[in-house]
Short mmCIF file of C-alpha atoms in Angstrom, two decimals:
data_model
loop_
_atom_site.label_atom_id
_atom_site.label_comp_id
_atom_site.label_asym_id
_atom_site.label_seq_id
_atom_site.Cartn_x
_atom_site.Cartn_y
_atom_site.Cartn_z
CA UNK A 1 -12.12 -11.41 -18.02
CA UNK A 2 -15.00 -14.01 -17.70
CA UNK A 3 -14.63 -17.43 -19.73
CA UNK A 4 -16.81 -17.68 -22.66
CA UNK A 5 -18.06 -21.28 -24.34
CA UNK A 6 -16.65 -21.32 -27.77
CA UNK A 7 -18.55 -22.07 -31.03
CA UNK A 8 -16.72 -25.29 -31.27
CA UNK A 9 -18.17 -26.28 -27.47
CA UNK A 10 -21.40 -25.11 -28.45
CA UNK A 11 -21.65 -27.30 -31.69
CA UNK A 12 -20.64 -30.50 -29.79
CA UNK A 13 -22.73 -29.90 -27.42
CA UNK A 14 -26.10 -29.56 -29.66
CA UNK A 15 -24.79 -32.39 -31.66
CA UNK A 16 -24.86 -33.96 -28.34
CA UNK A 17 -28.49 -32.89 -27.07
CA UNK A 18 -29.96 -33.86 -30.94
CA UNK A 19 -28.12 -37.53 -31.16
CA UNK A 20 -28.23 -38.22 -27.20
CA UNK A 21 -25.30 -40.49 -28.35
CA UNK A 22 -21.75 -39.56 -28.39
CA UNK A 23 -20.45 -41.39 -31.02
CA UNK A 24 -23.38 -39.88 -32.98
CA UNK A 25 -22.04 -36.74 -31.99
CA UNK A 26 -18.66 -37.35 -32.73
CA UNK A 27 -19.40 -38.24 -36.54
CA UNK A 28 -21.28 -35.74 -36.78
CA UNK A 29 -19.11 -32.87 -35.88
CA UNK A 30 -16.19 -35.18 -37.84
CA UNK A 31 -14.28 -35.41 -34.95
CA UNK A 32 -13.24 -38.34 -32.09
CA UNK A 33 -15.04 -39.82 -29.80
CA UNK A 34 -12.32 -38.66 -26.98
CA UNK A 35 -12.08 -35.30 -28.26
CA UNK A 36 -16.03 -34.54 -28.14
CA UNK A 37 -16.09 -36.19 -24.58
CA UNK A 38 -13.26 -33.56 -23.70
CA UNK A 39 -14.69 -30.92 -25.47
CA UNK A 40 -18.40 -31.13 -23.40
CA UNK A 41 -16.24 -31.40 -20.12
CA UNK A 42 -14.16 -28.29 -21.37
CA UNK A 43 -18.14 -26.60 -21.71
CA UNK A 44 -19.10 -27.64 -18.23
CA UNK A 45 -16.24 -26.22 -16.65
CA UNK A 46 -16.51 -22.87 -18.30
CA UNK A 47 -20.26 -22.95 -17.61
CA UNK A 48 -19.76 -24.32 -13.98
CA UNK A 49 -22.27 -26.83 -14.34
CA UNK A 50 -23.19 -30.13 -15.70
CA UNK A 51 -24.88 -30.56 -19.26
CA UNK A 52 -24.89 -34.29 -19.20
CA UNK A 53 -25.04 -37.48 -16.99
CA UNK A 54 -23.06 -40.08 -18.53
CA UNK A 55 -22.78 -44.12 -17.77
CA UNK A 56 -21.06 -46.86 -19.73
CA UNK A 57 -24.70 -47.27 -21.27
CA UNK A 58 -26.38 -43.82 -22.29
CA UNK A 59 -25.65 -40.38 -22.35
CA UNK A 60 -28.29 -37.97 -20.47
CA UNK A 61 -28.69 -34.16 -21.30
CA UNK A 62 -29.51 -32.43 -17.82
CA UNK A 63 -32.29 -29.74 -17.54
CA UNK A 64 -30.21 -26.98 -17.64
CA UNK A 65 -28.26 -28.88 -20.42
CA UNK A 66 -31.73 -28.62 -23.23
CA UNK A 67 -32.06 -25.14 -21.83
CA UNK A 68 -28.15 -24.09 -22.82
CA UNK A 69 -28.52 -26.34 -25.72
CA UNK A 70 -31.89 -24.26 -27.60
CA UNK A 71 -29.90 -21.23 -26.70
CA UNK A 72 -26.47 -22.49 -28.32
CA UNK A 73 -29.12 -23.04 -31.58
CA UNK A 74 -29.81 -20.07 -32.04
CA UNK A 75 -26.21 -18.57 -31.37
CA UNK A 76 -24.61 -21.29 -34.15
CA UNK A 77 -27.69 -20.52 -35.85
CA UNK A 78 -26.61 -16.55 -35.79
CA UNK A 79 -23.51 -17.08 -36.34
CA UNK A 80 -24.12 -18.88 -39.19
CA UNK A 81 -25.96 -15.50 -40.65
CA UNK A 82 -23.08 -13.27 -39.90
CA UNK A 83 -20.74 -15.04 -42.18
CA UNK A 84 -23.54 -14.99 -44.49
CA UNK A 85 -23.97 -11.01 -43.83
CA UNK A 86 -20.66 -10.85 -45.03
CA UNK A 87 -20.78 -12.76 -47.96
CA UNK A 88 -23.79 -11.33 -49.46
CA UNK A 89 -21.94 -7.82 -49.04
CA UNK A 90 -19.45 -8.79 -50.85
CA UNK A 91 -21.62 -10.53 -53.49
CA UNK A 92 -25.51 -11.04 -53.06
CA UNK A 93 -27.01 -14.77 -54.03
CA UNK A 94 -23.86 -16.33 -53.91
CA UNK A 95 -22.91 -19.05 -51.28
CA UNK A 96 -25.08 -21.72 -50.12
CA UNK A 97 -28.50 -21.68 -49.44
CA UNK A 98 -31.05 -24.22 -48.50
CA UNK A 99 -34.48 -24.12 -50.10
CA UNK A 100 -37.65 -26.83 -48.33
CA UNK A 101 -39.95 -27.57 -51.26
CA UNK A 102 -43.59 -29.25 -50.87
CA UNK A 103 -44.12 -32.28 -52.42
CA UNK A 104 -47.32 -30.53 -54.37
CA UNK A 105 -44.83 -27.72 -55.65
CA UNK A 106 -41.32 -29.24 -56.41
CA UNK A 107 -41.77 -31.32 -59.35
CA UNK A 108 -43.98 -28.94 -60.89
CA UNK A 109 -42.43 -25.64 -60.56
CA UNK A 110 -38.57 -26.26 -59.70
CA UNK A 111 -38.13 -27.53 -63.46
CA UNK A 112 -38.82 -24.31 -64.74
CA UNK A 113 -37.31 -21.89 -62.24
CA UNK A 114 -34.06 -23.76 -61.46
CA UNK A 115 -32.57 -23.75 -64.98
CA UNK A 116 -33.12 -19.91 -64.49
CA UNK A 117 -31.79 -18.87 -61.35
CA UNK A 118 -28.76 -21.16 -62.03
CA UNK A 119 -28.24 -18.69 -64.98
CA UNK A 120 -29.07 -15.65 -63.30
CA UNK A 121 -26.92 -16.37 -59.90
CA UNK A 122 -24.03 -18.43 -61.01
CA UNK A 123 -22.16 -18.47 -57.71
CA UNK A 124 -25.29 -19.49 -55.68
CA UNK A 125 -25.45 -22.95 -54.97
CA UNK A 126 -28.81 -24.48 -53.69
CA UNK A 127 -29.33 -27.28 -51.72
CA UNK A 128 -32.96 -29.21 -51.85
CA UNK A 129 -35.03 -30.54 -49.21
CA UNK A 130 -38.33 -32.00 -49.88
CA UNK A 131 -40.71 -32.56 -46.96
CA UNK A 132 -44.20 -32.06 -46.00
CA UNK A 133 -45.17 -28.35 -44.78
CA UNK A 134 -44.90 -29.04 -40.99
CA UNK A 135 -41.26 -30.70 -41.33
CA UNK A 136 -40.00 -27.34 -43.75
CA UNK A 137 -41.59 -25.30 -41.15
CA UNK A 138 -40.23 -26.98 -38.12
CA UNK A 139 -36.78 -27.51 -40.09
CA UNK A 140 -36.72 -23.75 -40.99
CA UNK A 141 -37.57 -22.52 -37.33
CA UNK A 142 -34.25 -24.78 -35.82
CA UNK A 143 -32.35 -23.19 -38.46
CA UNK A 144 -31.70 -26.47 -40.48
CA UNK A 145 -33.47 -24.26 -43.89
CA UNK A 146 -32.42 -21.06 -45.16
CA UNK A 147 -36.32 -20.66 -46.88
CA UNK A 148 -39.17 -22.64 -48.07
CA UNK A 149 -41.51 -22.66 -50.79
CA UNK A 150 -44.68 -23.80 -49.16
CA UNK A 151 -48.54 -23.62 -49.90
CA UNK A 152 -50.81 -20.87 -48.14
CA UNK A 153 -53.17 -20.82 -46.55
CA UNK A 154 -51.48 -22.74 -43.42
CA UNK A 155 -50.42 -21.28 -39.94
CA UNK A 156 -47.15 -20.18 -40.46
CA UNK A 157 -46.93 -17.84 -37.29
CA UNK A 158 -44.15 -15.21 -37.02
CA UNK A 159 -42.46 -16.44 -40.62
CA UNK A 160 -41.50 -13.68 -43.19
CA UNK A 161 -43.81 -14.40 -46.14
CA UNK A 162 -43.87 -13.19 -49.95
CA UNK A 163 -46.58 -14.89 -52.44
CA UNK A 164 -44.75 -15.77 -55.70
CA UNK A 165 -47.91 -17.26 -57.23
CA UNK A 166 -52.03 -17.89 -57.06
CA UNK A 167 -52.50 -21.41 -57.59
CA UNK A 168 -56.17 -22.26 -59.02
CA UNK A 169 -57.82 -25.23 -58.20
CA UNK A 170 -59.66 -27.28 -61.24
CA UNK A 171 -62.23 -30.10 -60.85
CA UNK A 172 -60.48 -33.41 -62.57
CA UNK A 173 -62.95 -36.28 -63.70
CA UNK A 174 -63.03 -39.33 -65.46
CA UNK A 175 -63.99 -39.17 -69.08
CA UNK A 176 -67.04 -41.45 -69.05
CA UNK A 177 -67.99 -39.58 -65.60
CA UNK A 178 -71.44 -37.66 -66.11
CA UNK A 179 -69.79 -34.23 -65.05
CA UNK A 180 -66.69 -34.31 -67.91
CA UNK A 181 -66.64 -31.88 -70.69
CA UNK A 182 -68.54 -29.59 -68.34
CA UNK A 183 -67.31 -25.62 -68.90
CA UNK A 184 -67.81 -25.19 -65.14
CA UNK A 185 -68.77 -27.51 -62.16
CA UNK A 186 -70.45 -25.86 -59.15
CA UNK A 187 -69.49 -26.96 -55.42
CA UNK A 188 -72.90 -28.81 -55.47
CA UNK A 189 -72.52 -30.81 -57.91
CA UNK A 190 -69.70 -32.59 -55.95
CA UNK A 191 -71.97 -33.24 -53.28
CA UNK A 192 -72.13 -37.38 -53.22
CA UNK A 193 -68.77 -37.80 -55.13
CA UNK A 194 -66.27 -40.00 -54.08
CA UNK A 195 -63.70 -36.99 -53.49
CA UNK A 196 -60.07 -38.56 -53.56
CA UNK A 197 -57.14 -36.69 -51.68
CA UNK A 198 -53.92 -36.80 -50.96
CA UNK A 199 -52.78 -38.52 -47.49
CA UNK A 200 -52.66 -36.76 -43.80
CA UNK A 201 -49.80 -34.26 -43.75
CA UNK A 202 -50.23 -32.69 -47.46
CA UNK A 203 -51.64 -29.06 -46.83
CA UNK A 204 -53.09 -29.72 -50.12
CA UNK A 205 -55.80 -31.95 -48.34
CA UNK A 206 -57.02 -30.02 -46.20
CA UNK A 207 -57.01 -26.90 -48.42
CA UNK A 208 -58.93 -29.44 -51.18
CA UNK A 209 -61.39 -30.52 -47.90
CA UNK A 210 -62.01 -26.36 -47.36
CA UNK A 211 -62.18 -25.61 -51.17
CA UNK A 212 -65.51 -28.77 -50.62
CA UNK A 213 -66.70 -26.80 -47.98
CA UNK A 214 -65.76 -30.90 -46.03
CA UNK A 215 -64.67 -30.68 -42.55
CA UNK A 216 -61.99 -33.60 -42.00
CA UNK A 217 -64.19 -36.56 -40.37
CA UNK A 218 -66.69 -36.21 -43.39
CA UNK A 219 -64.30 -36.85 -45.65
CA UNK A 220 -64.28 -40.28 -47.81
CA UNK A 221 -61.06 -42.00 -47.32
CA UNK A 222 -61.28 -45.24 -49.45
CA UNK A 223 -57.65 -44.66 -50.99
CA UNK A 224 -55.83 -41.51 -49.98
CA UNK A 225 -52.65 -41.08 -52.05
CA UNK A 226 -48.98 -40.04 -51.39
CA UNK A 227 -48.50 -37.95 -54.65
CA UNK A 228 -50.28 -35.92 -56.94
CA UNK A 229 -49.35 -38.76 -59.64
CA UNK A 230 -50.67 -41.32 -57.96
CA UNK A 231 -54.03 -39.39 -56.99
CA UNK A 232 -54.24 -38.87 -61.03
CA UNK A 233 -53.80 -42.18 -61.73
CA UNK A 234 -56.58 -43.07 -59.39
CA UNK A 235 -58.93 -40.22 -61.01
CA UNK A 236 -58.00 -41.57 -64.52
CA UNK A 237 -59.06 -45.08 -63.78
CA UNK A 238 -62.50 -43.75 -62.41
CA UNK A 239 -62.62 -44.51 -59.14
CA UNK A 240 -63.18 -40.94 -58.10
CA UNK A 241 -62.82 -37.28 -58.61
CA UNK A 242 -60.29 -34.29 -57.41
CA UNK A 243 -59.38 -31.16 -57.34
CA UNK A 244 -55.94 -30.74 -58.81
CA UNK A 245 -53.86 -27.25 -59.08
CA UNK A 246 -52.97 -25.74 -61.95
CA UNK A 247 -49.31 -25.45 -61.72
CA UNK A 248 -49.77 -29.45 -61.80
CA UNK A 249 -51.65 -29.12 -64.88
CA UNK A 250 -49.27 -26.81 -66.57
CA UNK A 251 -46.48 -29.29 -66.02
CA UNK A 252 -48.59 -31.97 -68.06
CA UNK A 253 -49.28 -34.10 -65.10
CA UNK A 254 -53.17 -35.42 -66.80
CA UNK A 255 -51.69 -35.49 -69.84
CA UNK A 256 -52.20 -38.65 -71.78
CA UNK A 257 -54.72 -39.95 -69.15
CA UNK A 258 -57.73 -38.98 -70.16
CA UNK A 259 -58.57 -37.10 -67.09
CA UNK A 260 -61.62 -34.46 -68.13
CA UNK A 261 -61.01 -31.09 -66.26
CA UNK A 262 -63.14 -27.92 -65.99
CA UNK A 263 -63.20 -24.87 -63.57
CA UNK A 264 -64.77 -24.72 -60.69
CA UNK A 265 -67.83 -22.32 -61.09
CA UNK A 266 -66.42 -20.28 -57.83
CA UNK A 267 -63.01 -19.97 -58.69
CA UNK A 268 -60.55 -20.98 -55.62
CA UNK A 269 -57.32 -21.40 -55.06
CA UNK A 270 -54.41 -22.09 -52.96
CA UNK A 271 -50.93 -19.79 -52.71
CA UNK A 272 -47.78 -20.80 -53.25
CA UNK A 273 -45.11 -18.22 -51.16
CA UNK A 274 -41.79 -18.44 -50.24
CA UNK A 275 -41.06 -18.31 -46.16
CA UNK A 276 -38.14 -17.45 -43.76
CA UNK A 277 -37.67 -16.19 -40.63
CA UNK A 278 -38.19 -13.19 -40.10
CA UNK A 279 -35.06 -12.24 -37.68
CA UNK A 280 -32.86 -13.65 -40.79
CA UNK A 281 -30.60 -11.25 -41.73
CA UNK A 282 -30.19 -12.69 -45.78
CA UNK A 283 -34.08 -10.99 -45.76
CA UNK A 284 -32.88 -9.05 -48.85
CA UNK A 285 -31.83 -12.18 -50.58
CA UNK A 286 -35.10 -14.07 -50.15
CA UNK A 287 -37.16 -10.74 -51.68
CA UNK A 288 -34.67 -10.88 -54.40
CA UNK A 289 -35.44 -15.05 -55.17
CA UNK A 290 -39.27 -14.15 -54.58
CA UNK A 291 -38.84 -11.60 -57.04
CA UNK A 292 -37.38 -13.78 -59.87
CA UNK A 293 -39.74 -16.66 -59.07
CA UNK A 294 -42.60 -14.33 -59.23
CA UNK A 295 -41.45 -13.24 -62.85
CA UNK A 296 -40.46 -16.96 -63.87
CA UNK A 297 -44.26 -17.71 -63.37
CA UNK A 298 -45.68 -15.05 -64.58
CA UNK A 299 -43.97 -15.96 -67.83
CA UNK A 300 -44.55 -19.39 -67.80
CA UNK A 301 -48.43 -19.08 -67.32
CA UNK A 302 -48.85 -16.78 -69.81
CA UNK A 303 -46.78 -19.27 -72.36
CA UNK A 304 -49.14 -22.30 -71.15
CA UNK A 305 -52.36 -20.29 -71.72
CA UNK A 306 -51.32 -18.70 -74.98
#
């Protein structure tokens, strides 16, 4: 019977391909130095070929090496999802799982739901990661996230996708600025305004600049900001005006600034979903969390408009 590379060879050997170092490596599979080195030559002779040039100064993944290693990925990767498989037959939402969170979304919703589904799924633990949307997305796709709450519309290609939430957009002003107190502020009337937004890499920019009707090099950039907080702060001491979603405002984030807000006259919005890949086989599990995020805001919308 044929030699097979074993798990064990496999990890070391991404570890290997990701760190391009093999003390790296080493520490991060917890083992020695020696016994990774040993390990990778235990791959190549089962494979029959070379997956690394080495030298007293660097380590080199060959060709074939990156090829074997975005194959072992997705093997661990699978792997991974078996054991998974198994526990989630013996007891759905328990385990680990790791949840991506926007930057626009986390501080705003998590709050709320995480209290809840620590209740409602005692044995599941969840482990936080917040990045921008193209890190989650890129994270999720190597396998490094479980799922991802992120902000739609944004290309999210072959990813499994249920919407939780419709996030609308409201028109935030100064107090002494000539549109506050206004019921309802057409797209027009923005026409001229210094329109702040959040920095390059927030989808929430560029779903603000389509909300304008702006295309990207129109765009004043005088100050962009790095948070929704800071962008308030900005708006509160006049220097311009924004759009800023409601789950933001439901959390309090204007309050005690002084910001005016009204709706905008065409009602937009963004959506918040939750993704995962789609060959995942915990896709039961992520319906299931959709399903109880979807009722926690449901619930807490209709408290905050009450």
């Amino acid at each position: 019977m044929k030699r097979l590379p074993t798990m064990k060879q496999l990890q070391y050997l991404v570890a290997l391909a990701d760190t391009q170092h093999f003390g790296q490596a080493a520490q991060r599979c917890y083992i020695t130095q020696s016994t990774l080195s040993a390990g990778i030559r235990d791959l190549e002779s089962v494979l029959g070929v070379a997956v690394a040039e080495r030298s007293n100064r660097y380590v080199l993944i060959t060709h074939t090496g990156v090829q074997i290693a975005e194959k072992a990925k997705t093997l661990l990767r699978e792997a991974e999802e078996v054991m998974e498989v198994a526990r989630a037959g013996r007891s759905p939402m328990t385990g680990e799982m790791r949840l991506g969170v926007i930057p626009t979304i986390s501080p705003f919703l998590l709050p709320r739901v995480l209290p809840v589904l620590k209740k409602k799924f005692p044995e599941l633990t969840i482990y936080l990661r917040e990045k921008q949307t193209a890190t989650l997305l890129a994270q999720l796709k190597d396998g490094d996230l479980d799922v991802a709450l992120i902000a739609l519309p944004y290309e999210t290609e072959d990813l499994g996708i249920d919407v939780i939430m419709e996030d609308e957009f409201l028109f935030a002003c100064n107090q002494a600025h000539a549109l506050a107190g206004s019921g309802e502020v057409s797209l027009e009337a923005l026409e001229g305004e210094q329109l702040m937004l959040l920095e390059e890499g927030h989808c929430l920019r560029g779903q603000t600049l389509d909300v304008c009707g702006m295309v990207e090099t129109k765009a004043r950039t005088q100050f962009e900001a790095s948070s929704l907080h800071t962008l308030v702060q900005m708006v509160a001491a006049g220097i311009g005006v924004t759009l800023i979603p409601q789950l933001a405002v439901d959390a309090h984030i204007t309050q005690g600034t002084g910001i005016s807000l009204s709706r905008l006259r065409v009602p937009a919005c963004r959506k918040i979903g939750l993704a995962w890949r789609q060959t995942s086989l915990r896709t039961e599990e992520f319906r299931l969390l959709a399903n109880t995020l979807r009722e926690q805001t449901v619930m807490a919308s209709a408290y905050s408009h009450a």
